[in-house]
Short mmCIF file of C-alpha atoms (C1' of nucleotides) in Angstrom, two decimals:
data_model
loop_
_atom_site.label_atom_id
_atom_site.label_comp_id
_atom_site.label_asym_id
_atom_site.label_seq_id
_atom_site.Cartn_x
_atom_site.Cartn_y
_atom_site.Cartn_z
CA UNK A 1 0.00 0.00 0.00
CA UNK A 2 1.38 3.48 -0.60
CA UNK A 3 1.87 6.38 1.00
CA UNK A 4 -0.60 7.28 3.70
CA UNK A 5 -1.34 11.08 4.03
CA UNK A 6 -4.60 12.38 6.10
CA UNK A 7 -6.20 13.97 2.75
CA UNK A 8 -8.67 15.68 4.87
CA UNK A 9 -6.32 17.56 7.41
CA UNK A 10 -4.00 18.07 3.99
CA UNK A 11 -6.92 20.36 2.27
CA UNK A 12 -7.63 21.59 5.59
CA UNK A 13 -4.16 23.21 6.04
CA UNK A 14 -4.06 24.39 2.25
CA UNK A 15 -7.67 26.10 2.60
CA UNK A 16 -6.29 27.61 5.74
CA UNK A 17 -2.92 28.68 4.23
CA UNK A 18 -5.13 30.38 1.02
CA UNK A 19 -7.27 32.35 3.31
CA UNK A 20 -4.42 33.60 5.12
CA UNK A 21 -2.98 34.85 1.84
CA UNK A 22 -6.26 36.40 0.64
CA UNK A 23 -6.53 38.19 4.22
CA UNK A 24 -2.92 39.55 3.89
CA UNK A 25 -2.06 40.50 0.07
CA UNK A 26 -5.40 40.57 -1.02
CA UNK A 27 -7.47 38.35 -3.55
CA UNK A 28 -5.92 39.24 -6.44
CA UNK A 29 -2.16 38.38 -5.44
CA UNK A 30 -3.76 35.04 -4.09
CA UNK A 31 -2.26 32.56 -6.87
CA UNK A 32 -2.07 29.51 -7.16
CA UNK A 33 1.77 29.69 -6.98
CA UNK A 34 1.36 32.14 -3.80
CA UNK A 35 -0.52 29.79 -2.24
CA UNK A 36 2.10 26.63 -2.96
CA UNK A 37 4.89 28.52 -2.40
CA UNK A 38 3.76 29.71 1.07
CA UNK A 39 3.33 26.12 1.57
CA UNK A 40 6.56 25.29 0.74
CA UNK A 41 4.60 22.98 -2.05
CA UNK A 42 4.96 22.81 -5.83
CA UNK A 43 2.60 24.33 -7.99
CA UNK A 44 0.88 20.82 -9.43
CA UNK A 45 0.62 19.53 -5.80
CA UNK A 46 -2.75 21.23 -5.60
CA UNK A 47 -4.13 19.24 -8.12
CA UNK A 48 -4.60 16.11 -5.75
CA UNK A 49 -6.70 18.01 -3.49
CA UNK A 50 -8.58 20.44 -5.13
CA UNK A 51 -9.82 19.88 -9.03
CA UNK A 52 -9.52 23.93 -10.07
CA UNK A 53 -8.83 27.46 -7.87
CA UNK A 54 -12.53 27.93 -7.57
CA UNK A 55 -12.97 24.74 -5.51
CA UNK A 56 -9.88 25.71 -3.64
CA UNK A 57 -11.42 29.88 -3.08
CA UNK A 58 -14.41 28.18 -2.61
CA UNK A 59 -13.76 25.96 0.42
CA UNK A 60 -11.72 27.83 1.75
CA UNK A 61 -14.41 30.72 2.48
CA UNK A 62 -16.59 28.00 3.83
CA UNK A 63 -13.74 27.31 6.47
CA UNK A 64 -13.32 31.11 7.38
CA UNK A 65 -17.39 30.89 8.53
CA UNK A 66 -17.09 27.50 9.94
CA UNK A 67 -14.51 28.65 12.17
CA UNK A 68 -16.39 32.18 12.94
CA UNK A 69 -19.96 30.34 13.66
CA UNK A 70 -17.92 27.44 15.99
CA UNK A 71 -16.39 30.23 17.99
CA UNK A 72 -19.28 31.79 18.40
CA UNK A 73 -20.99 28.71 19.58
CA UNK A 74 -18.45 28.06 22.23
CA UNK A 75 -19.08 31.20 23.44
CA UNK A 76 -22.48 31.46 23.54
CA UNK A 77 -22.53 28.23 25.80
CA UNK A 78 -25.25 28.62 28.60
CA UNK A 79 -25.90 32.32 27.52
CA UNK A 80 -29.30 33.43 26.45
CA UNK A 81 -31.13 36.69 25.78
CA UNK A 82 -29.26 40.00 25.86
CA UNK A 83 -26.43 38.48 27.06
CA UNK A 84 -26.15 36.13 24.40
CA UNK A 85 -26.60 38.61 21.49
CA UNK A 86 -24.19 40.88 23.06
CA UNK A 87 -21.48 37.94 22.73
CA UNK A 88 -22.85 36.95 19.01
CA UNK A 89 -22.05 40.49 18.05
CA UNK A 90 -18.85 41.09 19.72
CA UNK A 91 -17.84 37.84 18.26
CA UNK A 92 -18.59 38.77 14.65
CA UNK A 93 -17.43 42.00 14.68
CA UNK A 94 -14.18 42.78 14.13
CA UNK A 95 -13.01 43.86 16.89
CA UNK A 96 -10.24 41.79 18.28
CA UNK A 97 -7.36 40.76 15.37
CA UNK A 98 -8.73 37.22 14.47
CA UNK A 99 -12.29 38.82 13.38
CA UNK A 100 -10.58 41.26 11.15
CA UNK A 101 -8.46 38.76 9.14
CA UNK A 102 -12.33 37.30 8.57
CA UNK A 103 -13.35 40.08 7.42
CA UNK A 104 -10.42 41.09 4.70
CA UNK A 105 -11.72 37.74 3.61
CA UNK A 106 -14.87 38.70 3.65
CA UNK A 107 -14.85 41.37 1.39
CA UNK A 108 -13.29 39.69 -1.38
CA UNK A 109 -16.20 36.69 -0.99
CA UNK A 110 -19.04 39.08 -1.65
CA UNK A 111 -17.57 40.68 -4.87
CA UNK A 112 -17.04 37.07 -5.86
CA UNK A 113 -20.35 35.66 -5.44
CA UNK A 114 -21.78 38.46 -7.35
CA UNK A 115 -20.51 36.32 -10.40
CA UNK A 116 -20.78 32.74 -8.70
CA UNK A 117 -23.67 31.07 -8.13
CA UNK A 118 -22.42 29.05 -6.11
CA UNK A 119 -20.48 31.43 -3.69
CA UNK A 120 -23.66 33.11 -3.72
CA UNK A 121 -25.60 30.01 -1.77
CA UNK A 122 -22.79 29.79 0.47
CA UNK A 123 -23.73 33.37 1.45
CA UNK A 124 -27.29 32.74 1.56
CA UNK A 125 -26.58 29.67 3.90
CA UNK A 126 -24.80 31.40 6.19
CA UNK A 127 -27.15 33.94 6.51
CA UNK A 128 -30.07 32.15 7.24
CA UNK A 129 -28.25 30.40 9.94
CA UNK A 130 -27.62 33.83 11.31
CA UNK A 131 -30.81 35.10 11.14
CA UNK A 132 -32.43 31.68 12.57
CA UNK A 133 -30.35 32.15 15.70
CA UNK A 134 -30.63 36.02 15.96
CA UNK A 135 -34.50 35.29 16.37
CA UNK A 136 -34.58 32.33 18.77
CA UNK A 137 -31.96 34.54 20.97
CA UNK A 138 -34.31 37.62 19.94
CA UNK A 139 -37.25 35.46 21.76
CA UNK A 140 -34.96 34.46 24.71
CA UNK A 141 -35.11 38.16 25.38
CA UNK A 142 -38.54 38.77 25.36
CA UNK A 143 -39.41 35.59 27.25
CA UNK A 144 -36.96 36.64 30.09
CA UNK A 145 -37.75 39.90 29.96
CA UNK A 146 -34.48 41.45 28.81
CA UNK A 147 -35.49 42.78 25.45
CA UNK A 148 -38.32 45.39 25.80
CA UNK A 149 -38.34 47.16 22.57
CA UNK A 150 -41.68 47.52 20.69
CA UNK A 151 -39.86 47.12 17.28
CA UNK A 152 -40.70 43.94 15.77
CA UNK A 153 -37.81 40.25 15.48
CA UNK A 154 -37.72 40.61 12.06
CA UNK A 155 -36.71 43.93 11.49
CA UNK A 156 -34.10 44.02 14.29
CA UNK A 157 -32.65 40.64 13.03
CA UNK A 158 -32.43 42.61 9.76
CA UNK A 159 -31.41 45.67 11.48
CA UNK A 160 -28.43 43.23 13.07
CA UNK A 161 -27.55 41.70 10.23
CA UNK A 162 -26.78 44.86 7.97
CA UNK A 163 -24.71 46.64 10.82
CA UNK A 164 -22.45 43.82 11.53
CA UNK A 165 -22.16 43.44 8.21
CA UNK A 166 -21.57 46.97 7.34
CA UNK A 167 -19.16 47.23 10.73
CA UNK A 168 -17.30 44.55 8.79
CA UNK A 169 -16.56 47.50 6.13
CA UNK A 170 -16.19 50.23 8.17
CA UNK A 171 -13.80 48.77 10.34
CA UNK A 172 -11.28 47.33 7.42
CA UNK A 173 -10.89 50.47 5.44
CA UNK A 174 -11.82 53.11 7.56
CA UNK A 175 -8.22 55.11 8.76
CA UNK A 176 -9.24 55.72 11.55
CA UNK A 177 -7.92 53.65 14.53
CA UNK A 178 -10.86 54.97 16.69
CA UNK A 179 -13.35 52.64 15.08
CA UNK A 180 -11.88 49.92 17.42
CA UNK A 181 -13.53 51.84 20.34
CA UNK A 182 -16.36 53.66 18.21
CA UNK A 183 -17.78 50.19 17.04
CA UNK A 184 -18.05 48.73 20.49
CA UNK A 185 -19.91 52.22 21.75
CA UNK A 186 -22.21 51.51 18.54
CA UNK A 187 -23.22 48.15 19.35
CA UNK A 188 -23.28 48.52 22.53
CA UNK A 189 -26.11 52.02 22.61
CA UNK A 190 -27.59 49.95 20.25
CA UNK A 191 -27.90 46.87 22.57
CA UNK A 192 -28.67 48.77 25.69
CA UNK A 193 -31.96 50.43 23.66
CA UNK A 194 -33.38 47.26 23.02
CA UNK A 195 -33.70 46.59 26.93
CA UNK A 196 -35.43 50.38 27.11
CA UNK I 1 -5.86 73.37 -35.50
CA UNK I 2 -6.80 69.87 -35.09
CA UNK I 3 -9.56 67.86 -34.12
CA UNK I 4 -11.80 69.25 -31.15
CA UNK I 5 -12.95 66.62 -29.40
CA UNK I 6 -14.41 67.28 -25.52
CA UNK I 7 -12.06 65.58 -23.12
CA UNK I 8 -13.84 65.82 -20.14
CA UNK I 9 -16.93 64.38 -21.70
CA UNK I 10 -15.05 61.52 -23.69
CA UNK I 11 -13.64 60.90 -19.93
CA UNK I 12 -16.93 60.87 -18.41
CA UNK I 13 -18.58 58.69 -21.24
CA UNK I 14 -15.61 56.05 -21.06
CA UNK I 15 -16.35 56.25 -16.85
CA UNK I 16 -19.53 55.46 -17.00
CA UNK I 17 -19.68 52.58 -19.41
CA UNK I 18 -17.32 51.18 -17.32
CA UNK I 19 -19.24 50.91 -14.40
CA UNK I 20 -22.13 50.14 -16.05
CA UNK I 21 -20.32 47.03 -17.52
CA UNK I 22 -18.74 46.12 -13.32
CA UNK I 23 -22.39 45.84 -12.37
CA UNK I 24 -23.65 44.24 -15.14
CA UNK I 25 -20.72 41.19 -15.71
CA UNK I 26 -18.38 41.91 -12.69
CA UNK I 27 -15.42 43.58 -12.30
CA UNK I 28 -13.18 40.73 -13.37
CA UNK I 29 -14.85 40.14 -16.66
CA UNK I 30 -14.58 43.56 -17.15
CA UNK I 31 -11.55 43.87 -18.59
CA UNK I 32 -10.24 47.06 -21.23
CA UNK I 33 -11.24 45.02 -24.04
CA UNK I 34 -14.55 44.71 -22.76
CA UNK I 35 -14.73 48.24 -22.18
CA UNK I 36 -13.12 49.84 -25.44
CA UNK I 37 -16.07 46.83 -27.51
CA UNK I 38 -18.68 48.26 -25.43
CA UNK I 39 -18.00 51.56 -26.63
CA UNK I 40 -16.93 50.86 -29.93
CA UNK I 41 -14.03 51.84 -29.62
CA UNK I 42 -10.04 50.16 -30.08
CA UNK I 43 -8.30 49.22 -27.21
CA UNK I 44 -5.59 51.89 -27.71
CA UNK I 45 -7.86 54.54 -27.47
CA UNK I 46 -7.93 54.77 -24.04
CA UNK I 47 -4.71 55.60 -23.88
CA UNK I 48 -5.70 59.40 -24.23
CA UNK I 49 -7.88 59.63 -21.54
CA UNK I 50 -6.57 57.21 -18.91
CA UNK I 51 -3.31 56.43 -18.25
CA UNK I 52 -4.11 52.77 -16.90
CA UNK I 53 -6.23 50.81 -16.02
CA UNK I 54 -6.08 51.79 -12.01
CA UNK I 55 -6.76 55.38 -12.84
CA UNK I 56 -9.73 54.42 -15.27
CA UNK I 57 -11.66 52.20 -12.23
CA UNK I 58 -10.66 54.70 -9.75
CA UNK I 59 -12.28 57.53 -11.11
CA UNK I 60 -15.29 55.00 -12.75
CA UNK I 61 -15.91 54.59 -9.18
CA UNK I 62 -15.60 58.11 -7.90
CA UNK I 63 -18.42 58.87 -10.54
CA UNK I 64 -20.82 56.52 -9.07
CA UNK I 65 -20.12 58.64 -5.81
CA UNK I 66 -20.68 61.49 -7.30
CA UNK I 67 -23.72 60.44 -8.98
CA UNK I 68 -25.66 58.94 -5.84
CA UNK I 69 -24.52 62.02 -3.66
CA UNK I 70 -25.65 64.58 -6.35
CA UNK I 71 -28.96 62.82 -6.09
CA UNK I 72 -29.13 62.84 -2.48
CA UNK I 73 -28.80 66.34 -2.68
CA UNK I 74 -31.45 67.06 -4.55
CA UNK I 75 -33.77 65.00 -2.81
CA UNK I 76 -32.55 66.54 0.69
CA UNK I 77 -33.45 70.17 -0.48
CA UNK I 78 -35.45 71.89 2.05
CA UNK I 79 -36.08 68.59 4.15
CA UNK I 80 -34.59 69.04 7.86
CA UNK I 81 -34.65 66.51 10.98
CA UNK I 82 -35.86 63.02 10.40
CA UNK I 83 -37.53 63.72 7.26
CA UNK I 84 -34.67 64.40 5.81
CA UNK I 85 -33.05 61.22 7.31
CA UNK I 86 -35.67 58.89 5.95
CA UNK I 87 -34.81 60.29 2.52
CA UNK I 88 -30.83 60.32 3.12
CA UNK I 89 -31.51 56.92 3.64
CA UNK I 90 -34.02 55.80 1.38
CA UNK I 91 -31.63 57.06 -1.05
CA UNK I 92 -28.74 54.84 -0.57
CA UNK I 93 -30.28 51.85 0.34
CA UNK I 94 -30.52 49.39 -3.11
CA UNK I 95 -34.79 49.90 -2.89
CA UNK I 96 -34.54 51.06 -6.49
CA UNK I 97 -33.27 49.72 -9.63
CA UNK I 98 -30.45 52.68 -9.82
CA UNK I 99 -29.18 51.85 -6.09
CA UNK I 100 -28.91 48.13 -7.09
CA UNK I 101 -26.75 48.79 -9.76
CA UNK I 102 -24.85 51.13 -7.13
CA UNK I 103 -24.67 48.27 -4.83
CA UNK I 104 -22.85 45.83 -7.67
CA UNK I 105 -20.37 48.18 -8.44
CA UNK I 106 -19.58 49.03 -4.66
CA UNK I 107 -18.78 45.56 -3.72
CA UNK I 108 -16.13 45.13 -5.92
CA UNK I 109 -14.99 48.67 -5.15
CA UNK I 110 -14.33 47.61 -1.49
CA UNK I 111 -12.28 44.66 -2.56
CA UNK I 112 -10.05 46.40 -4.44
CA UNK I 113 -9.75 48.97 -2.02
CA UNK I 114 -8.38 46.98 0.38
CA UNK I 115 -5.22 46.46 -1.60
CA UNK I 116 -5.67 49.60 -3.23
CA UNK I 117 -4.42 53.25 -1.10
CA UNK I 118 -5.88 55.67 -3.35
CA UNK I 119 -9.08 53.66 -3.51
CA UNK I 120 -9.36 53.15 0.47
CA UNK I 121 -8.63 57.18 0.61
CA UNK I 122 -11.77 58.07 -1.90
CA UNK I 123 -13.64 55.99 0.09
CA UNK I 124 -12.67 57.18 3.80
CA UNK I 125 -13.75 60.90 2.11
CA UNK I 126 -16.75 59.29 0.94
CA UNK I 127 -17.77 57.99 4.54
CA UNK I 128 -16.42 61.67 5.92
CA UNK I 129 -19.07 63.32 3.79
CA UNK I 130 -21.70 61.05 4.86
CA UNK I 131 -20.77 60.98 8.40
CA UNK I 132 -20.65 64.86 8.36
CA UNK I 133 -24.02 65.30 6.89
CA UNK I 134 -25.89 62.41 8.75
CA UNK I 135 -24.64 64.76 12.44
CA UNK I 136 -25.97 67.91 10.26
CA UNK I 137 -28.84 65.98 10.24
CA UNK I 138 -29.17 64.79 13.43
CA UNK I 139 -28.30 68.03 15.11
CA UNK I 140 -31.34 69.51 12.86
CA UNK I 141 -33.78 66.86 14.08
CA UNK I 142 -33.18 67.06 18.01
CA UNK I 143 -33.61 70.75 17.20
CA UNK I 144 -36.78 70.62 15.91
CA UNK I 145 -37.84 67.87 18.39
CA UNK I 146 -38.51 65.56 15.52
CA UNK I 147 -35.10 63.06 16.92
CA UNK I 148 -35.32 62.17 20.91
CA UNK I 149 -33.77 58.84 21.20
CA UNK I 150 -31.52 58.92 24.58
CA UNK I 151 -28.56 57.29 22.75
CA UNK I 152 -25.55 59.93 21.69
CA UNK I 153 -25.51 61.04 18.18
CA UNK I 154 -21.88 59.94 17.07
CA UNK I 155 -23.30 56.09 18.01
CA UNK I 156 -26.57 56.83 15.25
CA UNK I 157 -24.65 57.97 13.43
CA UNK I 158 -22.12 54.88 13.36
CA UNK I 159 -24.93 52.56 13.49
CA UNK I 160 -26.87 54.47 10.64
CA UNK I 161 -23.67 54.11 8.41
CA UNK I 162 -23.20 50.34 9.16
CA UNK I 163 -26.68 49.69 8.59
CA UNK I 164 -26.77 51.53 5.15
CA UNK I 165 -23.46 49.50 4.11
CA UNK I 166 -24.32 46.12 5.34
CA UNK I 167 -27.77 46.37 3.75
CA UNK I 168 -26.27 46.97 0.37
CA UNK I 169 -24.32 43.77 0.86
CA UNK I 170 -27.69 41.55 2.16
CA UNK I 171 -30.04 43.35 -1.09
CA UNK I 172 -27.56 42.26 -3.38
CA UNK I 173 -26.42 38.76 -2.35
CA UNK I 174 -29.55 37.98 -0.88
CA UNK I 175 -31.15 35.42 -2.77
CA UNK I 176 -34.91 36.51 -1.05
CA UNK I 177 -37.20 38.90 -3.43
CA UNK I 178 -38.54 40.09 0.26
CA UNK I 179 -35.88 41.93 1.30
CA UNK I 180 -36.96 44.40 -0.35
CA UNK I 181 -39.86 45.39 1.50
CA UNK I 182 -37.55 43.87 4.23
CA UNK I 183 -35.13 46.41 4.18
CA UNK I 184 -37.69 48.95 4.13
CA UNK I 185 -39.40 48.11 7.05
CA UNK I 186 -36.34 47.54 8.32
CA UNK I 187 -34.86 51.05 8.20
CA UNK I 188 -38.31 52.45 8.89
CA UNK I 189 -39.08 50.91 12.12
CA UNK I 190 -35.63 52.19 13.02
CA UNK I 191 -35.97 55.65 12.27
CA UNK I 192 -39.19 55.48 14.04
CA UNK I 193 -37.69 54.55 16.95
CA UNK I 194 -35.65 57.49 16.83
CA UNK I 195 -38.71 59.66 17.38
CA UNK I 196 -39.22 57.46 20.48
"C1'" DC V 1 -6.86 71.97 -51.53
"C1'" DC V 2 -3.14 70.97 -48.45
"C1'" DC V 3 -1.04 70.56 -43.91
"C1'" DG V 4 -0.21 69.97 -39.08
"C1'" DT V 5 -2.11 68.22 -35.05
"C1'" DT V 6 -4.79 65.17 -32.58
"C1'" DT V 7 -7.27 61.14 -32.25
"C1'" DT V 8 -8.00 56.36 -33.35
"C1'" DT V 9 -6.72 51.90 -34.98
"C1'" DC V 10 -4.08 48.02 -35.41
"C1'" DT V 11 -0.44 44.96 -34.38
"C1'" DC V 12 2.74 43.29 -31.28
"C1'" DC V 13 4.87 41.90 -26.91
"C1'" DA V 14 5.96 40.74 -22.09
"C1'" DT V 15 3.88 38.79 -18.39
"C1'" DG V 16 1.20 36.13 -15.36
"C1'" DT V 17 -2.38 32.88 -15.02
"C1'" DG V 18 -4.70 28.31 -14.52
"C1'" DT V 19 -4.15 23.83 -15.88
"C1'" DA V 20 -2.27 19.42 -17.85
"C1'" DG V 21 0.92 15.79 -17.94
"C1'" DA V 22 5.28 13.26 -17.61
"C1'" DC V 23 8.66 11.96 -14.42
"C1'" DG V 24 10.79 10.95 -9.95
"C1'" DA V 25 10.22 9.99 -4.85
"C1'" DA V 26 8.27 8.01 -0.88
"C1'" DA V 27 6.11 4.57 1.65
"C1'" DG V 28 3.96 0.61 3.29
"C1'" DG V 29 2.65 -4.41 2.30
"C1'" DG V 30 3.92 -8.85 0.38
"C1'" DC E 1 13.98 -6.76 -0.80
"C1'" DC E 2 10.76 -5.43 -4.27
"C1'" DC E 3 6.66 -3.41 -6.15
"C1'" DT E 4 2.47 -1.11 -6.55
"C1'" DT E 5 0.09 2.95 -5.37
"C1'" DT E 6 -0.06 7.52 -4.15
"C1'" DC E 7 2.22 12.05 -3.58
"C1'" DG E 8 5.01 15.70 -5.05
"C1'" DT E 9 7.95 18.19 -8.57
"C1'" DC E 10 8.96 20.12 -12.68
"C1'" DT E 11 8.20 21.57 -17.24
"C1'" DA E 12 5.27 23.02 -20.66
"C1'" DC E 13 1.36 25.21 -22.79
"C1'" DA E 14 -2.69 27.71 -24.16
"C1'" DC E 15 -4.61 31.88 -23.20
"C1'" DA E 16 -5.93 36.34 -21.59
"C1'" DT E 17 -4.52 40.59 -19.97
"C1'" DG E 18 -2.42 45.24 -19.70
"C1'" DG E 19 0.30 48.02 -22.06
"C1'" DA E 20 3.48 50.20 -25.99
"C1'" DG E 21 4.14 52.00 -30.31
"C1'" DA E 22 3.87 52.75 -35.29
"C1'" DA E 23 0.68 53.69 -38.94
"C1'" DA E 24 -3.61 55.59 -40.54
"C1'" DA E 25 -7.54 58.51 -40.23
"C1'" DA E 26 -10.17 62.53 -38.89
"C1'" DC E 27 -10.52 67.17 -38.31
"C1'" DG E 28 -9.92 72.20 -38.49
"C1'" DG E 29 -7.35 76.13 -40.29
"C1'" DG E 30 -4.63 78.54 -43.86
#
DNA sequence: CCCGTTTTTCTCCATGTGTAGACGAAAGGG
DNA sequence: CCCTTTCGTCTACACATGGAGAAAAACGGG
């Protein structure tokens, strides 16, 4: 039998190694020889583990939400309500270092799945898990009484959605280094109104 | 003397079809032979009116800028407080064909931006404009008693700009025909809130 | 009608890209 | 110890892109 290599952990580590790249040079200096050299890899190695670059872009964006939505979970462990959605949104904001490496990848994904399909879904996905969980911790709130606000779930989930989302922007190519501190007093006004 | 031809305009023309194409195929497919075909032109042409390519998409973009904040001022005139809010906003948000198109070329306009200085710079001005007008704003409407929220006007403000970016991102990539009545009720029941 | 200037066209080239395929290397089982 | 199977390397290639430059055309004035 021949040589035994763990093919999942293998694309694992390239998918993580091409993210890294997009978040640091961009998108556009991403290739396919950046991302084998920074491996220390030959250019055909690829070819074992991922058919074309799009597979390769492709799953590797799926790993940068896996890994924000499993954080998230860990820390929302035994947290519900207010509490809870203050954590969600701290944790997908980019406020600490690791959340703004997600989201100089993030910005490159959406002006890609403008012209895939299939990058497109991905998206989609990931935002209707988002929005499922923003409302079941939305009606945590009102069942334990700390969310008061008469604005309806749905339009604060959307309200939610579109500022982290738009935070994402702000904080990555604003100059200013105040956003670190201006994006936490944002959130957090906006937090402490929906408990009155 | 030779030929007369208007510079400016030619400029402008050559601008706009290339945006027009970014939203239409994305930005990748839009390449300068794309561009020069769509116009009818040869590929050399450009050469008059554009030193490269960089300088063509940076002021391409910069006219789609222009274009939704000349229309925001038009729509703004005479409106003060939250009226004038609800437009401001109304405006930007993709609800209309015109702002959809806006939103498809924006996208790609952040990517590149982030490996891009002069591109990051025209759009930190951008964001200094709108943050400067949406205080005017707010300043006008707790004047006239129209704005009485208890949360400090630099967080609105942050939260207002987030909102309007992130729901570009959702209208365009979201695969749901509802969010756009969505997006409106979204925005409204926020700036209702505002009035308390 | 001719001429000088500008604009436009066309051809060409260097470069970088994704991808394919042949060859060598490694590794574990018989 | 060998041999089959997989993995990795290297070279090559087709192709598109941005850009440069010479030739031609268009245009307005003398």
């Amino acid at each position: 039998m021949p040589k035994k290599v763990d093919h999942q952990q293998r694309r694992a580590e390239i998918a993580d190694t091409t993210w890294r790249l997009i978040a640091e040079r961009g998108i556009d200096a991403t290739t396919m020889r950046a991302i084998t050299d920074a491996l220390g890899m030959a250019n055909g190695a690829l070819k074992h583990y991922f058919p074309d670059k799009n597979a390769l872009v492709k799953t590797a964006f799926v790993r940068v939400f896996d890994n924000t939505n499993t954080r998230i979970q860990q820390r929302l462990a035994g947290l519900t309500g207010l509490a809870a959605l203050r954590v969600f949104c701290q944790e997908v904001m980019p406020a600490e270092d690791v959340t703004e490496l997600e989201a100089r990848v993030v910005l490159p994904f959406w002006q890609r799945a403008l012209a895939d399909a299939q990058l497109e879904e991905v998206w989609a996905e990931a935002m209707a898990q988002w929005r499922q969980q923003l409302r079941r911790i939305l009606a945590e709130g009102r069942e334990e009484g700390t969310i008061r606000t008469p604005v309806a779930d749905d339009a604060l989930v959307e309200q939610l959605l579109a500022m982290l989302n738009g935070a994402q922007v702000l904080a990555v190519l604003g100059p200013d280094e105040t956003t670190r501190e201006t994006q936490q007093a944002m959130i957090e006004s906006y937090l402490d109104n929906l408990g009155r």
